[in-house]
mmCIF file of C-alpha atoms in Angstrom:
data_model
loop_
_atom_site.group_PDB
_atom_site.id
_atom_site.type_symbol
_atom_site.label_atom_id
_atom_site.label_comp_id
_atom_site.label_asym_id
_atom_site.label_seq_id
_atom_site.Cartn_x
_atom_site.Cartn_y
_atom_site.Cartn_z
ATOM 1 C CA UNK A 1 0.000 0.000 0.000
ATOM 2 C CA UNK A 2 1.314 3.466 -0.905
ATOM 3 C CA UNK A 3 2.094 5.683 2.058
ATOM 4 C CA UNK A 4 0.879 9.244 2.443
ATOM 5 C CA UNK A 5 3.305 11.798 1.018
ATOM 6 C CA UNK A 6 2.168 15.190 2.392
ATOM 7 C CA UNK A 7 4.987 17.202 0.788
ATOM 8 C CA UNK A 8 3.834 16.075 -2.665
ATOM 9 C CA UNK A 9 0.958 18.551 -2.375
ATOM 10 C CA UNK A 10 3.268 21.511 -2.867
ATOM 11 C CA UNK A 11 5.118 19.780 -5.698
ATOM 12 C CA UNK A 12 1.872 19.171 -7.597
ATOM 13 C CA UNK A 13 0.656 22.714 -6.986
ATOM 14 C CA UNK A 14 3.945 24.171 -8.192
ATOM 15 C CA UNK A 15 3.998 21.917 -11.253
ATOM 16 C CA UNK A 16 0.512 22.915 -12.383
ATOM 17 C CA UNK A 17 1.112 26.613 -11.769
ATOM 18 C CA UNK A 18 4.266 26.424 -13.847
ATOM 19 C CA UNK A 19 2.492 24.536 -16.626
ATOM 20 C CA UNK A 20 -0.342 27.058 -16.858
ATOM 21 C CA UNK A 21 2.128 29.942 -16.776
ATOM 22 C CA UNK A 22 4.596 28.601 -19.342
ATOM 23 C CA UNK A 23 2.816 26.264 -21.756
ATOM 24 C CA UNK A 24 2.341 27.885 -25.172
ATOM 25 C CA UNK A 25 -1.070 26.272 -25.531
ATOM 26 C CA UNK A 26 -2.362 28.672 -22.899
ATOM 27 C CA UNK A 27 -1.512 31.718 -25.005
ATOM 28 C CA UNK A 28 -3.800 33.250 -27.608
ATOM 29 C CA UNK A 29 -1.471 35.039 -30.014
ATOM 30 C CA UNK A 30 -4.334 36.982 -31.570
ATOM 31 C CA UNK A 31 -5.347 38.409 -28.205
ATOM 32 C CA UNK A 32 -1.808 38.627 -26.816
ATOM 33 C CA UNK A 33 -3.244 37.078 -23.681
ATOM 34 C CA UNK A 34 -3.347 33.771 -21.859
ATOM 35 C CA UNK A 35 -6.640 31.957 -21.760
ATOM 36 C CA UNK A 36 -6.232 31.253 -18.046
ATOM 37 C CA UNK A 37 -4.529 32.890 -15.097
ATOM 38 C CA UNK A 38 -2.764 31.206 -12.163
ATOM 39 C CA UNK A 39 -4.725 28.125 -11.062
ATOM 40 C CA UNK A 40 -5.884 26.981 -7.647
ATOM 41 C CA UNK A 41 -5.203 23.325 -6.871
ATOM 42 C CA UNK A 42 -6.779 21.375 -4.003
ATOM 43 C CA UNK A 43 -7.213 17.760 -2.978
ATOM 44 C CA UNK A 44 -9.982 15.428 -1.817
ATOM 45 C CA UNK A 45 -9.611 11.992 -0.262
ATOM 46 C CA UNK A 46 -10.804 9.355 -2.712
ATOM 47 C CA UNK A 47 -12.775 7.630 0.047
ATOM 48 C CA UNK A 48 -14.668 10.774 1.052
ATOM 49 C CA UNK A 49 -18.307 9.651 1.650
ATOM 50 C CA UNK A 50 -19.485 12.621 -0.410
ATOM 51 C CA UNK A 51 -18.527 10.783 -3.607
ATOM 52 C CA UNK A 52 -21.024 8.034 -2.823
ATOM 53 C CA UNK A 53 -23.619 10.705 -2.081
ATOM 54 C CA UNK A 54 -23.171 12.041 -5.611
ATOM 55 C CA UNK A 55 -24.915 8.941 -6.922
ATOM 56 C CA UNK A 56 -28.041 10.399 -5.340
ATOM 57 C CA UNK A 57 -27.342 14.100 -5.846
ATOM 58 C CA UNK A 58 -25.999 14.010 -9.420
ATOM 59 C CA UNK A 59 -27.211 10.654 -10.734
ATOM 60 C CA UNK A 60 -26.796 6.914 -10.153
ATOM 61 C CA UNK A 61 -24.205 6.657 -12.917
ATOM 62 C CA UNK A 62 -21.874 9.237 -11.399
ATOM 63 C CA UNK A 63 -18.604 7.391 -10.797
ATOM 64 C CA UNK A 64 -16.806 7.309 -7.486
ATOM 65 C CA UNK A 65 -13.030 7.850 -7.570
ATOM 66 C CA UNK A 66 -12.511 4.128 -7.028
ATOM 67 C CA UNK A 67 -14.794 3.286 -9.939
ATOM 68 C CA UNK A 68 -13.069 5.833 -12.152
ATOM 69 C CA UNK A 69 -9.643 4.438 -11.298
ATOM 70 C CA UNK A 70 -10.560 0.770 -11.657
ATOM 71 C CA UNK A 71 -12.228 1.300 -15.013
ATOM 72 C CA UNK A 72 -8.768 2.243 -16.280
ATOM 73 C CA UNK A 73 -6.503 -0.012 -14.237
ATOM 74 C CA UNK A 74 -8.682 -3.034 -13.480
ATOM 75 C CA UNK A 75 -10.852 -4.344 -10.680
ATOM 76 C CA UNK A 76 -9.317 -4.226 -7.189
ATOM 77 C CA UNK A 77 -6.430 -2.110 -8.507
ATOM 78 C CA UNK A 78 -7.291 0.761 -6.181
ATOM 79 C CA UNK A 79 -6.229 0.837 -2.552
ATOM 80 C CA UNK A 80 -7.106 4.427 -1.804
ATOM 81 C CA UNK A 81 -5.727 7.687 -3.065
ATOM 82 C CA UNK A 82 -6.584 11.254 -3.939
ATOM 83 C CA UNK A 83 -8.692 13.305 -6.291
ATOM 84 C CA UNK A 84 -6.878 16.416 -7.507
ATOM 85 C CA UNK A 85 -9.066 19.320 -8.621
ATOM 86 C CA UNK A 86 -7.764 22.355 -10.495
ATOM 87 C CA UNK A 87 -9.445 25.734 -10.978
ATOM 88 C CA UNK A 88 -8.398 27.652 -14.092
ATOM 89 C CA UNK A 89 -9.510 31.299 -13.805
ATOM 90 C CA UNK A 90 -10.353 32.854 -17.177
ATOM 91 C CA UNK A 91 -8.044 35.761 -17.990
ATOM 92 C CA UNK A 92 -9.003 39.392 -17.447
ATOM 93 C CA UNK A 93 -8.662 40.148 -21.175
ATOM 94 C CA UNK A 94 -11.321 37.600 -22.093
ATOM 95 C CA UNK A 95 -13.597 38.439 -19.183
ATOM 96 C CA UNK A 96 -13.435 42.159 -19.967
ATOM 97 C CA UNK A 97 -14.449 41.583 -23.584
ATOM 98 C CA UNK A 98 -17.411 39.455 -22.531
ATOM 99 C CA UNK A 99 -18.681 42.035 -20.038
ATOM 100 C CA UNK A 100 -19.661 44.288 -22.921
ATOM 101 C CA UNK A 101 -21.840 41.628 -24.547
ATOM 102 C CA UNK A 102 -25.617 41.472 -24.150
ATOM 103 C CA UNK A 103 -26.722 38.617 -26.386
ATOM 104 C CA UNK A 104 -23.808 36.602 -27.759
ATOM 105 C CA UNK A 105 -20.376 35.778 -26.451
ATOM 106 C CA UNK A 106 -17.487 38.022 -27.473
ATOM 107 C CA UNK A 107 -14.981 36.901 -30.097
ATOM 108 C CA UNK A 108 -12.501 36.483 -27.264
ATOM 109 C CA UNK A 109 -14.869 34.097 -25.477
ATOM 110 C CA UNK A 110 -15.399 32.135 -28.697
ATOM 111 C CA UNK A 111 -11.654 31.612 -29.040
ATOM 112 C CA UNK A 112 -11.535 30.526 -25.390
ATOM 113 C CA UNK A 113 -14.228 27.909 -26.018
ATOM 114 C CA UNK A 114 -12.245 26.190 -28.749
ATOM 115 C CA UNK A 115 -8.609 26.745 -27.946
ATOM 116 C CA UNK A 116 -8.807 27.125 -24.182
ATOM 117 C CA UNK A 117 -11.680 24.922 -23.029
ATOM 118 C CA UNK A 118 -11.255 22.174 -25.610
ATOM 119 C CA UNK A 119 -7.528 22.058 -26.302
ATOM 120 C CA UNK A 120 -5.628 23.550 -23.393
ATOM 121 C CA UNK A 121 -7.763 22.104 -20.597
ATOM 122 C CA UNK A 122 -7.361 18.643 -22.092
ATOM 123 C CA UNK A 123 -3.604 19.116 -22.404
ATOM 124 C CA UNK A 124 -3.457 20.260 -18.769
ATOM 125 C CA UNK A 125 -5.273 17.105 -17.649
ATOM 126 C CA UNK A 126 -2.843 14.976 -19.612
ATOM 127 C CA UNK A 127 0.099 16.880 -18.236
ATOM 128 C CA UNK A 128 -1.014 16.225 -14.668
ATOM 129 C CA UNK A 129 -1.550 12.503 -15.234
ATOM 130 C CA UNK A 130 1.819 12.302 -17.008
ATOM 131 C CA UNK A 131 3.539 14.167 -14.194
ATOM 132 C CA UNK A 132 2.148 11.746 -11.617
ATOM 133 C CA UNK A 133 3.104 8.762 -13.777
ATOM 134 C CA UNK A 134 6.633 10.093 -13.940
ATOM 135 C CA UNK A 135 6.720 10.008 -10.145
ATOM 136 C CA UNK A 136 5.597 6.385 -10.113
ATOM 137 C CA UNK A 137 1.885 6.877 -9.432
ATOM 138 C CA UNK A 138 -1.048 5.795 -11.540
ATOM 139 C CA UNK A 139 -3.556 8.471 -12.467
ATOM 140 C CA UNK A 140 -6.574 8.950 -14.713
ATOM 141 C CA UNK A 141 -8.480 12.004 -15.875
ATOM 142 C CA UNK A 142 -12.069 10.720 -16.168
ATOM 143 C CA UNK A 143 -13.013 13.186 -18.908
ATOM 144 C CA UNK A 144 -10.348 11.634 -21.147
ATOM 145 C CA UNK A 145 -11.676 8.085 -20.853
ATOM 146 C CA UNK A 146 -13.963 6.160 -23.179
ATOM 147 C CA UNK A 147 -16.549 5.663 -20.422
ATOM 148 C CA UNK A 148 -17.095 9.341 -19.706
ATOM 149 C CA UNK A 149 -20.447 10.492 -21.049
ATOM 150 C CA UNK A 150 -23.155 13.123 -20.863
ATOM 151 C CA UNK A 151 -26.706 11.923 -21.249
ATOM 152 C CA UNK A 152 -30.063 13.603 -21.388
ATOM 153 C CA UNK A 153 -32.474 13.671 -18.466
ATOM 154 C CA UNK A 154 -35.778 15.360 -17.727
ATOM 155 C CA UNK A 155 -34.034 18.329 -16.118
ATOM 156 C CA UNK A 156 -31.255 18.589 -18.670
ATOM 157 C CA UNK A 157 -27.912 16.934 -19.438
ATOM 158 C CA UNK A 158 -26.128 14.930 -16.705
ATOM 159 C CA UNK A 159 -22.551 13.659 -16.795
ATOM 160 C CA UNK A 160 -21.113 10.628 -15.052
ATOM 161 C CA UNK A 161 -18.197 12.705 -13.737
ATOM 162 C CA UNK A 162 -19.010 16.294 -12.780
ATOM 163 C CA UNK A 163 -15.969 18.564 -12.501
ATOM 164 C CA UNK A 164 -17.986 21.038 -10.420
ATOM 165 C CA UNK A 165 -18.983 18.403 -7.884
ATOM 166 C CA UNK A 166 -15.401 17.180 -7.720
ATOM 167 C CA UNK A 167 -14.223 20.732 -7.051
ATOM 168 C CA UNK A 168 -16.842 21.040 -4.312
ATOM 169 C CA UNK A 169 -15.536 17.873 -2.665
ATOM 170 C CA UNK A 170 -12.029 19.361 -2.746
ATOM 171 C CA UNK A 171 -13.219 22.476 -0.904
ATOM 172 C CA UNK A 172 -12.709 24.840 -3.835
ATOM 173 C CA UNK A 173 -16.040 26.630 -3.652
ATOM 174 C CA UNK A 174 -19.802 26.281 -3.914
ATOM 175 C CA UNK A 175 -22.561 26.303 -6.506
ATOM 176 C CA UNK A 176 -24.575 29.313 -7.619
ATOM 177 C CA UNK A 177 -28.140 29.998 -8.745
ATOM 178 C CA UNK A 178 -27.038 29.560 -12.376
ATOM 179 C CA UNK A 179 -25.414 26.167 -11.676
ATOM 180 C CA UNK A 180 -21.972 27.713 -12.013
ATOM 181 C CA UNK A 181 -19.263 27.191 -9.426
ATOM 182 C CA UNK A 182 -18.021 30.135 -7.352
ATOM 183 C CA UNK A 183 -14.425 29.826 -6.147
ATOM 184 C CA UNK A 184 -12.087 32.275 -4.456
ATOM 185 C CA UNK A 185 -11.178 33.338 -8.026
ATOM 186 C CA UNK A 186 -14.841 33.717 -8.920
ATOM 187 C CA UNK A 187 -17.209 31.950 -11.301
ATOM 188 C CA UNK A 188 -15.506 32.722 -14.636
ATOM 189 C CA UNK A 189 -13.387 29.600 -14.472
ATOM 190 C CA UNK A 190 -12.838 26.171 -15.933
ATOM 191 C CA UNK A 191 -12.183 22.983 -13.963
ATOM 192 C CA UNK A 192 -10.264 19.758 -14.383
ATOM 193 C CA UNK A 193 -9.629 16.751 -12.167
ATOM 194 C CA UNK A 194 -7.508 13.629 -11.892
ATOM 195 C CA UNK A 195 -7.819 10.503 -9.719
ATOM 196 C CA UNK A 196 -4.548 9.007 -8.503
ATOM 197 C CA UNK A 197 -3.305 6.363 -6.091
ATOM 198 C CA UNK A 198 -0.970 8.933 -4.554
ATOM 199 C CA UNK A 199 -2.199 9.727 -1.057
ATOM 200 C CA UNK A 200 -1.922 13.264 0.260
ATOM 201 C CA UNK A 201 -3.695 15.167 3.004
ATOM 202 C CA UNK A 202 -7.069 16.416 1.696
ATOM 203 C CA UNK A 203 -8.229 20.018 1.926
ATOM 204 C CA UNK A 204 -11.050 20.970 4.261
ATOM 205 C CA UNK A 205 -14.497 21.875 2.942
ATOM 206 C CA UNK A 206 -15.389 25.189 4.544
ATOM 207 C CA UNK A 207 -18.731 24.989 2.725
ATOM 208 C CA UNK A 208 -19.852 22.431 5.300
ATOM 209 C CA UNK A 209 -20.751 25.409 7.478
ATOM 210 C CA UNK A 210 -22.247 27.629 4.759
ATOM 211 C CA UNK A 211 -24.034 25.081 2.584
ATOM 212 C CA UNK A 212 -23.520 24.013 -1.001
ATOM 213 C CA UNK A 213 -24.528 27.462 -2.330
ATOM 214 C CA UNK A 214 -22.740 29.457 0.361
ATOM 215 C CA UNK A 215 -20.754 31.686 -2.013
ATOM 216 C CA UNK A 216 -23.810 32.812 -4.018
ATOM 217 C CA UNK A 217 -25.204 36.146 -2.835
ATOM 218 C CA UNK A 218 -28.706 35.365 -4.065
ATOM 219 C CA UNK A 219 -28.872 31.897 -2.529
ATOM 220 C CA UNK A 220 -27.258 32.931 0.750
ATOM 221 C CA UNK A 221 -28.557 36.448 1.334
ATOM 222 C CA UNK A 222 -31.398 36.934 -1.119
ATOM 223 C CA UNK A 223 -29.578 39.789 -2.838
ATOM 224 C CA UNK A 224 -27.951 40.150 -6.266
ATOM 225 C CA UNK A 225 -29.431 38.058 -9.095
ATOM 226 C CA UNK A 226 -27.368 39.902 -11.690
ATOM 227 C CA UNK A 227 -26.782 36.662 -13.586
ATOM 228 C CA UNK A 228 -30.562 36.411 -14.084
ATOM 229 C CA UNK A 229 -30.652 39.733 -15.934
ATOM 230 C CA UNK A 230 -27.514 38.850 -17.916
ATOM 231 C CA UNK A 231 -28.906 35.632 -19.396
ATOM 232 C CA UNK A 232 -29.911 36.263 -23.034
ATOM 233 C CA UNK A 233 -32.476 33.437 -23.098
ATOM 234 C CA UNK A 234 -33.995 33.830 -19.614
ATOM 235 C CA UNK A 235 -32.675 30.447 -18.547
ATOM 236 C CA UNK A 236 -32.065 31.563 -14.937
ATOM 237 C CA UNK A 237 -34.685 32.540 -12.379
ATOM 238 C CA UNK A 238 -34.809 33.098 -8.656
ATOM 239 C CA UNK A 239 -37.408 30.412 -8.073
ATOM 240 C CA UNK A 240 -36.627 27.995 -10.881
ATOM 241 C CA UNK A 241 -32.853 28.144 -10.793
ATOM 242 C CA UNK A 242 -31.147 27.136 -14.023
ATOM 243 C CA UNK A 243 -33.010 25.811 -17.060
ATOM 244 C CA UNK A 244 -30.284 23.528 -18.420
ATOM 245 C CA UNK A 245 -32.158 22.648 -21.591
ATOM 246 C CA UNK A 246 -32.754 26.250 -22.691
ATOM 247 C CA UNK A 247 -29.159 27.082 -21.830
ATOM 248 C CA UNK A 248 -27.744 24.107 -23.723
ATOM 249 C CA UNK A 249 -29.749 24.865 -26.868
ATOM 250 C CA UNK A 250 -28.440 28.417 -26.903
ATOM 251 C CA UNK A 251 -24.823 27.585 -26.074
ATOM 252 C CA UNK A 252 -24.422 24.543 -28.328
ATOM 253 C CA UNK A 253 -27.160 24.946 -30.965
ATOM 254 C CA UNK A 254 -26.600 25.491 -34.677
ATOM 255 C CA UNK A 255 -26.629 29.277 -34.406
ATOM 256 C CA UNK A 256 -23.899 29.045 -31.770
ATOM 257 C CA UNK A 257 -21.866 26.697 -33.956
ATOM 258 C CA UNK A 258 -22.145 29.052 -36.915
ATOM 259 C CA UNK A 259 -21.147 32.001 -34.733
ATOM 260 C CA UNK A 260 -18.117 30.060 -33.497
ATOM 261 C CA UNK A 261 -16.864 29.428 -37.033
ATOM 262 C CA UNK A 262 -17.512 33.046 -38.008
ATOM 263 C CA UNK A 263 -15.269 34.193 -35.152
ATOM 264 C CA UNK A 264 -12.380 31.789 -35.622
ATOM 265 C CA UNK A 265 -13.494 28.908 -33.420
ATOM 266 C CA UNK A 266 -14.644 25.393 -34.264
ATOM 267 C CA UNK A 267 -18.250 24.395 -34.828
ATOM 268 C CA UNK A 268 -18.084 21.375 -32.528
ATOM 269 C CA UNK A 269 -17.133 23.607 -29.586
ATOM 270 C CA UNK A 270 -19.891 26.128 -30.115
ATOM 271 C CA UNK A 271 -19.426 29.780 -29.239
ATOM 272 C CA UNK A 272 -20.228 29.381 -25.567
ATOM 273 C CA UNK A 273 -21.898 32.282 -23.802
ATOM 274 C CA UNK A 274 -20.497 33.182 -20.391
ATOM 275 C CA UNK A 275 -22.670 36.246 -19.950
ATOM 276 C CA UNK A 276 -23.820 35.001 -16.541
ATOM 277 C CA UNK A 277 -20.152 34.559 -15.562
ATOM 278 C CA UNK A 278 -19.054 38.074 -16.487
ATOM 279 C CA UNK A 279 -20.164 41.521 -15.347
ATOM 280 C CA UNK A 280 -21.480 39.884 -12.176
ATOM 281 C CA UNK A 281 -20.259 40.374 -8.570
ATOM 282 C CA UNK A 282 -18.819 36.855 -8.488
ATOM 283 C CA UNK A 283 -16.978 37.116 -11.819
ATOM 284 C CA UNK A 284 -13.447 36.953 -10.392
ATOM 285 C CA UNK A 285 -13.869 36.712 -6.628
ATOM 286 C CA UNK A 286 -15.900 35.172 -3.873
ATOM 287 C CA UNK A 287 -18.481 37.935 -3.250
ATOM 288 C CA UNK A 288 -19.240 36.636 0.220
ATOM 289 C CA UNK A 289 -15.840 37.883 1.400
ATOM 290 C CA UNK A 290 -17.181 41.430 1.380
ATOM 291 C CA UNK A 291 -20.829 40.634 2.077
ATOM 292 C CA UNK A 292 -20.375 39.140 5.521
#
């Protein structure tokens, strides 16, 4: 059985910060800007009971870390380990451009969708698994496996590995009224995660005291709701929360695909939207830090 290696936490954090800072795939030459700023990296114990709870909260097909690991390395190959979750804050250049938009994403956001969200985030996942393998540990990024899937449900699409729920388990933030995820670097972020048999000390979940929507001003204090007014298709409401189906049709529909191509992105990625993640109090910070 692998022993706990607490000092590996700082090594992994430093490695991912360096990768995001120096890898050329994180730079948009046209914008003269990175897609993402310095990441936040935290850790969850693979045997955290919350992962079993996700089969009820997210869906029965949501994999536990053990299931995710053993689907890649074989039954009974897992003897405990860690889930590493990484927050990639979207750069100020891209966020600023999207603040000015009222109906469609900015060109900058379109480029982020294809070359940041699709290409760089995947390369960052692969870098992390490769880094761990180089240290002698097995690791898998569930989103890069053949079993990862998103399927339709009555309330909208559901995945069998939710990066937002993984980030919540790692203590990186909480959910918002629009189903986004509010971290200390705000809601305009992207997430990635890796399951490994390396064992390190997990981070605490401060949200256990504030609830799973503790960082959202509207959910916690009944104030704000700016994201509701920012949504171009009225897919967010105070009482109904987030209409995933209306949102998905707008973000990934044919008009979005055409708009992506028109602005230099790829049709399969869509143009995205991000209006409810920009020009809002939680765009780049945890708004509860000043609201308490």
